[in-house]
Structures are given as C-alpha cells and as structure tokens.
Amino acid sequence: MLIDALQNYEFMRYSFISGIIVGLIAPLLGTFIVVRRLSLIADALSHISLGGITFGVYITSITGFLINPLITAVLFSIVGALSIEKMRTVYKHFSEISIPIIMSLGIALSVVFLSLSNGFNQDLFGYLFGSISAVTRNDLILISIIGVIVVSFVVLLYKEMFLLSFDEEYSEVMKISGVIHFIFIVLVALVISASMRIVGTLLVSAMMTLPVAAAMRITSSFKTLILMSIIFGEISVLIGLVLGFYLDIAPGGMIVLVAIFILAMTFVVNRIGVKMNA
C-alpha cells in the first residue's frame, strides 16, 4: 500500500515531497514563460541539463569520485540560460535561433558524454523519464533550496515580472527588462534542474506549460491563472506519482498524461461556458 510505503521508505517520502515542490514552482514560473511566449526555452534548457547529467556521470566514471548529476545539471542549465540570453542580444532580429542552438548543443554533449561513460544505465533512465526510487536526501535538499529561491524571487519581483511579461517595451523604458529577464532565465534553469528527478528531462517542459495551458481555458485574470496552474500542477504530480507507484512505471509519463487529461477536461468545461473571473 502507498501509505505503508510512505511510512516505511524514506525514498518514497523524498519523492512525494520533491513532487509537491515541483508541482508548485514549475507551473508558477511556467505561467510567465507561456505569457511571454518563451515555452521552447524550457525544452532547450532541459536538453542542456541532460548534457550536464551525462557529464556528471562521465566524471564519476573516470575519477571514481561520486558527483551528484543534479548539481552538474544545474550548472549546465544556468550556463545554457545565460548563453541563450547572450545570443538573443547578438541575433536581435532572429533571437529565437538561440533556442535550437542550445538544444542542439545539449543533445550533442549528451551523446558524447554518454558514449565516453560506457553507455546507458538505469540511473540515466530515471533522469530521462523520472523515478520514484531515485530521489535521495541530497536531491531533496537541493530541490527544496531551488524551490525557496524561485518562490522568493517571484514574490519579491512579481510586479517587475508582470510588467515584463505584458509590456516589454515599457519595461525597457523603465530600465528593468535586462536585469529582470536575466533573473527570470536563471530561475527557469533552476526549475528545469529541480524538476528532472521527478518528471524527467524529456518531459519537464510539459510540466511548465500544460498546467498553464489548462488554467488559461478557465481563467480570465493573471493571479487566478497562477493559482489554477499550481493547483493543476500539484494534481498532475501527485496522481502521476501514485499511478507510477502502483503500475511500477516511470512517473514522468503518468504525470504528463494526467496534465493532458486535465487540459482536455478544461476544453469541455470551457465549452459549456465556465470561467473563473476572480
């Protein structure tokens, strides 16, 4: 039984606590990503994070010194985010080209480091598609720290991020766009890294966009959009983890399927005219 497993196994508690944190911060930041039409950035950073994971595995294999791949994933993701920001300024009229460049780099690095570290293993499978049993105490601590950082910055810089999302030209006039966008892109990198243990690198971008897409169908104010996105995110994560436990499969796929089901239901709700205006 799930309750017995939560009581008896630490890794189960770590997984569900981490899932709750991810269910909060991924849709929270995903709301700003979707509104700013930057959804593909999450895909690019998830791929560069995978390069960081395989790099950590490679370094461990050649040195024998155990390195938490989640740490190298965070570092690679931040560097990737800063690189995207730099290239957006270099290619001012073709700024979107920075996303496929970083995505291609991430895939290439993953293939190279994976080959150098003697191929695929079960731990890497968990990073690709999520894993209930792979979340360690150190992972939980790192995910918790990232969660606190993300929530704190969103609360403190909410007005600035809101302005940047809906009126980027005015934010440039007020000279807040550069710094806020820099912070924003780093926060996205942190959320991607924090989410991959539960959802998996190949599916983590869905966790930042699907709950938001569902909430957009039934809300008409930004704050309500954030709230409903988080609620849908938490429902997706918790049901996905429960189904993953009972079906003995990687939770990432189930989490995304639940999120898609919620999205489908909002189309039905929206069709009958239900809208949350608060």
Coordinates of N, CA, C and O in Angstrom, one line a residue, residues 26-178:
A26 N 7.2 24.7 -10.9 CA 7.1 24.6 -12.4 C 6.0 25.4 -13.0 O 6.2 26.2 -13.9
P27 N 4.7 25.2 -12.6 CA 3.7 26.0 -13.1 C 3.7 27.5 -12.7 O 3.3 28.3 -13.5
L28 N 4.3 27.7 -11.5 CA 4.4 29.1 -11.1 C 5.3 29.9 -12.1 O 4.9 31.0 -12.6
L29 N 6.4 29.4 -12.4 CA 7.3 30.1 -13.4 C 6.8 29.9 -14.8 O 7.0 30.7 -15.7
G30 N 6.2 28.7 -15.0 CA 5.6 28.4 -16.3 C 4.6 29.4 -16.8 O 4.4 29.7 -18.0
T31 N 3.9 30.0 -15.9 CA 2.9 31.0 -16.2 C 3.5 32.2 -16.9 O 3.0 32.6 -17.9
F32 N 4.6 32.6 -16.4 CA 5.3 33.8 -17.0 C 5.9 33.3 -18.3 O 6.0 34.1 -19.3
I33 N 6.4 32.1 -18.4 CA 7.0 31.6 -19.7 C 6.0 31.6 -20.8 O 6.2 32.0 -21.9
V34 N 4.8 31.0 -20.5 CA 3.8 30.9 -21.5 C 3.3 32.3 -21.9 O 3.1 32.6 -23.1
V35 N 3.0 33.2 -21.0 CA 2.6 34.5 -21.3 C 3.6 35.3 -22.2 O 3.2 36.0 -23.1
R36 N 4.9 35.0 -21.9 CA 5.9 35.7 -22.7 C 6.2 35.0 -24.0 O 7.1 35.4 -24.7
R37 N 5.5 33.9 -24.3 CA 5.7 33.1 -25.5 C 7.2 32.6 -25.6 O 7.8 32.6 -26.6
L38 N 7.7 32.1 -24.5 CA 9.0 31.5 -24.4 C 9.0 30.1 -24.0 O 10.0 29.6 -23.4
S39 N 7.9 29.4 -24.3 CA 7.8 28.0 -23.9 C 8.9 27.1 -24.4 O 9.3 26.1 -23.7
L40 N 9.5 27.3 -25.6 CA 10.5 26.5 -26.1 C 11.8 26.6 -25.3 O 12.7 25.7 -25.5
I41 N 12.0 27.7 -24.6 CA 13.2 27.8 -23.8 C 13.3 26.6 -22.8 O 14.4 26.1 -22.5
A42 N 12.2 26.2 -22.2 CA 12.2 25.1 -21.3 C 12.7 23.8 -22.0 O 13.5 23.1 -21.4
D43 N 12.4 23.6 -23.2 CA 12.9 22.5 -24.0 C 14.4 22.5 -24.1 O 15.1 21.6 -24.0
A44 N 14.8 23.7 -24.5 CA 16.3 23.9 -24.8 C 17.1 23.7 -23.5 O 18.1 23.0 -23.5
L45 N 16.6 24.2 -22.4 CA 17.3 24.1 -21.1 C 17.2 22.6 -20.6 O 18.2 22.2 -19.9
S46 N 16.2 21.9 -20.9 CA 16.1 20.5 -20.4 C 17.1 19.7 -21.2 O 17.7 18.8 -20.6
H47 N 17.4 20.0 -22.4 CA 18.4 19.2 -23.2 C 19.8 19.6 -22.8 O 20.6 18.7 -22.7
I48 N 20.0 20.8 -22.5 CA 21.4 21.2 -22.0 C 21.6 20.6 -20.6 O 22.7 20.3 -20.2
S49 N 20.5 20.5 -19.8 CA 20.6 19.9 -18.5 C 21.0 18.4 -18.6 O 21.7 17.9 -17.8
L50 N 20.4 17.8 -19.6 CA 20.8 16.4 -19.8 C 22.3 16.2 -20.1 O 22.9 15.3 -19.7
G51 N 22.8 17.2 -20.9 CA 24.3 17.2 -21.1 C 25.0 17.3 -19.8 O 26.0 16.7 -19.6
G52 N 24.5 18.1 -18.8 CA 25.1 18.2 -17.5 C 25.1 16.9 -16.7 O 26.0 16.6 -16.0
I53 N 23.9 16.2 -16.9 CA 23.8 15.0 -16.2 C 24.8 13.9 -16.7 O 25.5 13.3 -15.9
T54 N 24.9 13.8 -18.0 CA 25.8 12.8 -18.6 C 27.3 13.2 -18.3 O 28.1 12.4 -18.2
F55 N 27.5 14.5 -18.2 CA 28.9 15.0 -17.8 C 29.2 14.6 -16.4 O 30.3 14.1 -16.2
G56 N 28.2 14.7 -15.5 CA 28.5 14.2 -14.1 C 28.7 12.8 -14.1 O 29.6 12.3 -13.3
V57 N 27.9 12.0 -14.8 CA 28.1 10.5 -14.9 C 29.5 10.2 -15.5 O 30.2 9.3 -15.0
Y58 N 29.9 10.9 -16.5 CA 31.2 10.7 -17.1 C 32.4 11.0 -16.1 O 33.3 10.2 -16.0
I59 N 32.3 12.1 -15.4 CA 33.4 12.5 -14.5 C 33.4 11.4 -13.4 O 34.5 11.0 -12.9
T60 N 32.3 10.9 -12.9 CA 32.3 9.9 -11.9 C 32.9 8.6 -12.4 O 33.7 7.9 -11.7
S61 N 32.7 8.3 -13.7 CA 33.2 7.0 -14.2 C 34.7 7.0 -14.4 O 35.4 6.0 -14.3
I62 N 35.3 8.2 -14.7 CA 36.7 8.3 -14.9 C 37.5 8.6 -13.6 O 38.7 8.3 -13.6
T63 N 36.9 9.2 -12.7 CA 37.6 9.6 -11.5 C 37.3 8.7 -10.3 O 38.1 8.6 -9.3
G64 N 36.1 8.1 -10.3 CA 35.7 7.3 -9.2 C 35.1 8.1 -8.1 O 34.6 7.6 -7.0
F65 N 35.2 9.4 -8.2 CA 34.6 10.3 -7.2 C 33.1 10.6 -7.5 O 32.8 11.1 -8.6
L66 N 32.3 10.2 -6.6 CA 30.8 10.3 -6.9 C 30.4 11.8 -6.9 O 30.5 12.5 -5.9
I67 N 29.8 12.2 -8.1 CA 29.3 13.5 -8.2 C 27.8 13.4 -8.5 O 27.3 12.6 -9.3
N68 N 27.0 14.2 -7.8 CA 25.6 14.2 -8.0 C 25.3 14.9 -9.3 O 25.5 16.1 -9.5
P69 N 24.8 14.1 -10.3 CA 24.5 14.7 -11.6 C 23.5 15.8 -11.6 O 23.5 16.7 -12.5
L70 N 22.7 15.9 -10.5 CA 21.8 17.0 -10.4 C 22.5 18.4 -10.3 O 22.1 19.4 -10.8
I71 N 23.7 18.3 -9.6 CA 24.5 19.6 -9.4 C 25.1 20.0 -10.8 O 25.0 21.2 -11.1
T72 N 25.6 19.1 -11.5 CA 26.2 19.4 -12.8 C 25.1 19.8 -13.8 O 25.3 20.7 -14.7
A73 N 23.9 19.3 -13.6 CA 22.7 19.7 -14.5 C 22.4 21.1 -14.2 O 22.1 21.9 -15.1
V74 N 22.4 21.5 -12.9 CA 22.1 22.9 -12.5 C 23.1 23.8 -13.2 O 22.7 24.9 -13.7
L75 N 24.3 23.5 -13.1 CA 25.4 24.3 -13.6 C 25.3 24.5 -15.1 O 25.3 25.6 -15.7
F76 N 25.1 23.4 -15.8 CA 24.9 23.4 -17.3 C 23.7 24.2 -17.7 O 23.7 24.9 -18.7
S77 N 22.6 24.0 -16.9 CA 21.3 24.7 -17.2 C 21.5 26.2 -17.1 O 21.0 27.0 -17.9
I78 N 22.2 26.6 -16.0 CA 22.4 28.1 -15.8 C 23.3 28.6 -16.9 O 23.0 29.7 -17.5
V79 N 24.3 27.9 -17.3 CA 25.2 28.4 -18.4 C 24.4 28.4 -19.7 O 24.6 29.4 -20.5
G80 N 23.6 27.4 -19.9 CA 22.8 27.4 -21.1 C 21.8 28.6 -21.2 O 21.6 29.2 -22.2
A81 N 21.2 28.9 -20.0 CA 20.3 30.0 -19.9 C 21.0 31.3 -20.2 O 20.4 32.2 -21.0
L82 N 22.2 31.5 -19.7 CA 22.9 32.7 -19.9 C 23.4 32.8 -21.4 O 23.4 33.9 -22.0
S83 N 23.7 31.7 -22.0 CA 24.1 31.6 -23.4 C 22.9 32.0 -24.3 O 23.1 32.8 -25.3
I84 N 21.7 31.5 -23.9 CA 20.5 31.9 -24.7 C 20.3 33.4 -24.6 O 20.0 34.1 -25.6
E85 N 20.5 34.0 -23.4 CA 20.3 35.4 -23.2 C 21.3 36.2 -24.1 O 21.0 37.2 -24.7
K86 N 22.6 35.7 -24.1 CA 23.6 36.4 -24.8 C 23.3 36.4 -26.3 O 23.4 37.4 -27.0
M87 N 22.9 35.2 -26.8 CA 22.6 35.1 -28.2 C 21.4 35.9 -28.7 O 21.3 36.3 -29.8
R88 N 20.5 36.1 -27.7 CA 19.3 36.9 -28.0 C 19.7 38.3 -28.3 O 19.0 39.0 -29.1
T89 N 20.8 38.8 -27.7 CA 21.2 40.1 -28.0 C 22.1 40.2 -29.2 O 22.1 41.2 -29.9
V90 N 22.8 39.1 -29.5 CA 23.6 39.0 -30.7 C 22.7 39.0 -32.0 O 23.0 39.7 -33.0
Y91 N 21.7 38.1 -31.9 CA 20.8 37.9 -33.1 C 19.5 38.7 -32.7 O 18.5 38.1 -32.4
K92 N 19.6 40.0 -32.7 CA 18.4 40.8 -32.3 C 17.2 40.6 -33.1 O 16.1 40.6 -32.5
H93 N 17.3 40.4 -34.4 CA 16.1 40.2 -35.2 C 15.8 38.8 -35.4 O 14.8 38.5 -36.1
F94 N 16.6 37.9 -34.9 CA 16.4 36.4 -35.1 C 16.7 35.8 -33.7 O 17.3 34.7 -33.7
S95 N 16.2 36.3 -32.7 CA 16.5 35.9 -31.3 C 16.1 34.5 -31.0 O 16.7 33.8 -30.2
E96 N 15.1 34.0 -31.7 CA 14.6 32.6 -31.5 C 15.6 31.5 -31.9 O 15.5 30.4 -31.5
I97 N 16.6 31.9 -32.7 CA 17.6 31.0 -33.2 C 18.5 30.5 -32.1 O 19.1 29.4 -32.1
S98 N 18.5 31.2 -31.0 CA 19.4 30.8 -29.8 C 18.8 29.5 -29.2 O 19.6 28.7 -28.6
I99 N 17.5 29.3 -29.3 CA 16.9 28.1 -28.7 C 17.4 26.8 -29.3 O 17.9 25.9 -28.7
P100 N 17.2 26.7 -30.7 CA 17.7 25.4 -31.3 C 19.2 25.2 -31.2 O 19.7 24.1 -31.2
I101 N 20.0 26.3 -31.1 CA 21.4 26.2 -31.0 C 21.7 25.5 -29.6 O 22.5 24.6 -29.6
I102 N 21.2 26.0 -28.5 CA 21.4 25.4 -27.2 C 20.8 24.0 -27.1 O 21.5 23.1 -26.5
M103 N 19.7 23.8 -27.7 CA 19.1 22.5 -27.7 C 20.0 21.5 -28.4 O 20.2 20.4 -28.0
S104 N 20.6 21.9 -29.6 CA 21.5 21.0 -30.3 C 22.7 20.7 -29.6 O 23.2 19.6 -29.6
L105 N 23.2 21.8 -28.9 CA 24.4 21.6 -28.1 C 24.2 20.6 -27.0 O 25.0 19.7 -26.7
G106 N 23.0 20.7 -26.3 CA 22.7 19.8 -25.2 C 22.6 18.4 -25.7 O 23.2 17.5 -25.0
I107 N 22.0 18.1 -26.8 CA 21.9 16.8 -27.4 C 23.3 16.2 -27.7 O 23.6 15.1 -27.4
A108 N 24.1 17.1 -28.4 CA 25.4 16.6 -28.8 C 26.3 16.3 -27.6 O 27.0 15.2 -27.6
L109 N 26.3 17.1 -26.6 CA 27.0 16.8 -25.3 C 26.6 15.6 -24.7 O 27.4 14.8 -24.2
S110 N 25.2 15.4 -24.7 CA 24.7 14.2 -24.0 C 25.2 12.9 -24.7 O 25.6 11.9 -24.1
V111 N 25.2 12.9 -26.0 CA 25.6 11.8 -26.8 C 27.1 11.5 -26.6 O 27.5 10.4 -26.4
V112 N 27.9 12.6 -26.6 CA 29.4 12.4 -26.4 C 29.7 11.9 -25.0 O 30.4 10.9 -24.9
F113 N 29.2 12.5 -24.0 CA 29.5 12.1 -22.6 C 28.9 10.7 -22.3 O 29.5 9.9 -21.5
L114 N 27.7 10.4 -22.9 CA 27.1 9.1 -22.7 C 28.0 8.0 -23.3 O 28.2 6.9 -22.7
S115 N 28.6 8.3 -24.5 CA 29.5 7.3 -25.1 C 30.7 7.2 -24.3 O 31.2 6.0 -24.2
L116 N 31.3 8.3 -23.8 CA 32.5 8.2 -23.1 C 32.4 7.5 -21.7 O 33.3 6.9 -21.2
S117 N 31.2 7.5 -21.2 CA 30.9 6.9 -19.9 C 30.4 5.5 -20.0 O 29.7 5.0 -19.1
N118 N 30.6 4.9 -21.2 CA 30.3 3.5 -21.4 C 28.8 3.2 -21.5 O 28.3 2.2 -21.0
G119 N 28.1 4.2 -22.0 CA 26.7 3.9 -22.4 C 25.6 4.2 -21.3 O 25.9 4.7 -20.3
F120 N 24.4 3.7 -21.7 CA 23.2 4.0 -20.9 C 23.2 3.1 -19.6 O 23.6 2.0 -19.6
N121 N 22.6 3.7 -18.6 CA 22.4 2.9 -17.4 C 21.0 3.2 -16.7 O 20.4 4.2 -17.2
Q122 N 20.7 2.5 -15.7 CA 19.4 2.7 -15.1 C 19.2 4.1 -14.5 O 18.1 4.7 -14.5
D123 N 20.3 4.6 -13.9 CA 20.2 5.9 -13.3 C 19.9 7.0 -14.3 O 19.1 7.9 -14.1
L124 N 20.5 6.9 -15.5 CA 20.2 7.8 -16.6 C 18.8 7.7 -17.1 O 18.1 8.7 -17.4
F125 N 18.3 6.5 -17.1 CA 16.8 6.3 -17.4 C 15.9 7.1 -16.5 O 14.9 7.7 -16.9
G126 N 16.3 7.1 -15.2 CA 15.5 7.8 -14.2 C 15.5 9.3 -14.5 O 14.5 10.0 -14.3
Y127 N 16.7 9.8 -14.9 CA 16.8 11.3 -15.2 C 16.0 11.6 -16.5 O 15.5 12.7 -16.6
L128 N 15.9 10.7 -17.4 CA 15.2 10.9 -18.7 C 13.7 10.9 -18.5 O 13.0 11.8 -19.1
F129 N 13.2 10.0 -17.7 CA 11.7 9.8 -17.6 C 11.2 10.0 -16.1 O 10.0 9.8 -15.9
G130 N 12.1 10.4 -15.2 CA 11.7 10.5 -13.8 C 11.7 9.1 -13.1 O 11.7 8.1 -13.7
S131 N 11.8 9.2 -11.8 CA 11.9 8.0 -11.0 C 11.4 8.2 -9.6 O 11.8 9.3 -9.0
I132 N 10.7 7.3 -9.1 CA 10.2 7.4 -7.7 C 11.3 7.0 -6.7 O 11.4 7.6 -5.6
S133 N 12.1 6.0 -7.1 CA 13.0 5.5 -6.1 C 14.4 6.1 -6.1 O 15.2 5.9 -5.3
A134 N 14.6 7.0 -7.1 CA 16.0 7.6 -7.3 C 16.2 8.9 -6.5 O 17.3 9.4 -6.4
V135 N 15.1 9.5 -5.9 CA 15.3 10.8 -5.2 C 16.0 10.5 -3.9 O 15.4 9.8 -3.0
T136 N 17.1 11.1 -3.7 CA 17.9 11.0 -2.5 C 17.7 12.1 -1.5 O 17.0 13.1 -1.9
R137 N 18.2 12.0 -0.3 CA 18.1 13.1 0.6 C 18.8 14.4 0.1 O 18.2 15.5 0.2
N138 N 19.9 14.2 -0.5 CA 20.7 15.3 -1.1 C 19.9 16.0 -2.2 O 19.9 17.2 -2.4
D139 N 19.2 15.2 -3.0 CA 18.4 15.7 -4.1 C 17.2 16.5 -3.5 O 16.9 17.6 -4.0
L140 N 16.6 16.0 -2.5 CA 15.5 16.7 -1.9 C 16.0 18.1 -1.3 O 15.3 19.1 -1.4
I141 N 17.1 18.1 -0.7 CA 17.7 19.3 -0.1 C 17.9 20.3 -1.2 O 17.5 21.5 -1.1
L142 N 18.5 19.9 -2.3 CA 18.8 20.8 -3.4 C 17.5 21.3 -4.1 O 17.4 22.5 -4.4
I143 N 16.5 20.4 -4.3 CA 15.2 20.8 -4.8 C 14.5 21.8 -3.9 O 13.9 22.7 -4.4
S144 N 14.6 21.6 -2.6 CA 14.0 22.5 -1.6 C 14.6 23.8 -1.7 O 13.9 24.9 -1.6
I145 N 15.9 23.9 -1.8 CA 16.6 25.2 -1.9 C 16.2 25.9 -3.1 O 15.9 27.1 -3.1
I146 N 16.2 25.2 -4.3 CA 15.7 25.8 -5.5 C 14.3 26.3 -5.4 O 14.0 27.4 -5.9
G147 N 13.4 25.5 -4.7 CA 12.1 25.9 -4.5 C 11.9 27.2 -3.8 O 11.2 28.1 -4.1
V148 N 12.7 27.4 -2.7 CA 12.7 28.6 -1.9 C 13.2 29.8 -2.7 O 12.6 30.9 -2.6
I149 N 14.3 29.6 -3.5 CA 14.8 30.7 -4.3 C 13.8 31.1 -5.3 O 13.6 32.3 -5.5
V150 N 13.2 30.2 -6.0 CA 12.2 30.6 -7.0 C 11.0 31.3 -6.5 O 10.6 32.4 -6.9
V151 N 10.4 30.8 -5.4 CA 9.2 31.4 -4.8 C 9.6 32.8 -4.3 O 8.8 33.7 -4.4
S152 N 10.7 32.9 -3.6 CA 11.2 34.2 -3.0 C 11.3 35.2 -4.1 O 10.8 36.4 -4.0
F153 N 12.0 34.9 -5.2 CA 12.2 35.9 -6.3 C 10.9 36.3 -7.0 O 10.7 37.4 -7.3
V154 N 10.0 35.3 -7.2 CA 8.7 35.6 -7.8 C 7.9 36.5 -6.9 O 7.2 37.5 -7.4
V155 N 7.9 36.3 -5.6 CA 7.1 37.1 -4.6 C 7.7 38.5 -4.6 O 7.0 39.5 -4.7
L156 N 9.1 38.6 -4.5 CA 9.7 39.9 -4.4 C 9.7 40.7 -5.7 O 9.6 42.0 -5.7
L157 N 9.7 40.0 -6.8 CA 9.8 40.7 -8.1 C 8.6 40.5 -9.0 O 8.6 40.7 -10.2
Y158 N 7.4 40.3 -8.3 CA 6.2 40.0 -9.0 C 5.8 41.1 -10.0 O 5.5 40.9 -11.1
K159 N 5.8 42.3 -9.5 CA 5.4 43.5 -10.3 C 6.3 43.7 -11.5 O 5.8 43.9 -12.6
E160 N 7.6 43.5 -11.3 CA 8.5 43.7 -12.4 C 8.3 42.6 -13.4 O 8.4 42.8 -14.6
M161 N 8.2 41.3 -13.0 CA 8.0 40.2 -13.9 C 6.7 40.3 -14.6 O 6.5 39.9 -15.8
F162 N 5.6 40.8 -13.9 CA 4.3 41.0 -14.6 C 4.4 42.0 -15.7 O 3.9 41.9 -16.8
L163 N 5.1 43.1 -15.4 CA 5.3 44.2 -16.4 C 6.1 43.7 -17.6 O 5.8 44.0 -18.7
L164 N 7.2 43.0 -17.3 CA 8.0 42.4 -18.4 C 7.2 41.5 -19.3 O 7.4 41.4 -20.5
S165 N 6.3 40.7 -18.7 CA 5.5 39.7 -19.4 C 4.5 40.4 -20.3 O 4.2 39.9 -21.4
F166 N 3.9 41.5 -19.8 CA 2.8 42.1 -20.6 C 3.1 43.3 -21.4 O 2.4 43.7 -22.3
D167 N 4.2 44.0 -21.0 CA 4.6 45.2 -21.7 C 6.1 45.4 -21.7 O 6.7 46.1 -20.9
E168 N 6.7 44.6 -22.5 CA 8.2 44.5 -22.5 C 8.8 45.9 -23.0 O 9.9 46.3 -22.5
E169 N 8.1 46.6 -23.9 CA 8.6 47.8 -24.3 C 8.7 48.9 -23.2 O 9.7 49.6 -23.0
Y170 N 7.6 48.9 -22.4 CA 7.6 49.9 -21.3 C 8.6 49.5 -20.2 O 9.2 50.4 -19.6
S171 N 8.8 48.2 -20.0 CA 9.8 47.7 -19.0 C 11.2 48.1 -19.5 O 12.1 48.4 -18.7
E172 N 11.4 48.2 -20.8 CA 12.7 48.6 -21.3 C 12.9 50.1 -21.1 O 14.0 50.6 -20.7
V173 N 11.8 50.9 -21.2 CA 11.9 52.3 -20.9 C 12.2 52.5 -19.5 O 13.0 53.4 -19.1
M174 N 11.6 51.7 -18.6 CA 11.8 51.8 -17.2 C 13.2 51.2 -16.7 O 13.5 51.2 -15.6
K175 N 13.9 50.6 -17.7 CA 15.2 50.1 -17.5 C 15.2 48.9 -16.5 O 16.1 48.8 -15.6
I176 N 14.2 48.1 -16.5 CA 14.1 46.9 -15.6 C 14.1 45.6 -16.4 O 14.3 44.5 -15.8
S177 N 14.0 45.7 -17.7 CA 13.9 44.5 -18.5 C 15.2 43.6 -18.5 O 15.1 42.4 -18.4
G178 N 16.3 44.2 -18.6 CA 17.6 43.5 -18.7 C 17.8 42.6 -17.4 O 18.0 41.4 -17.5

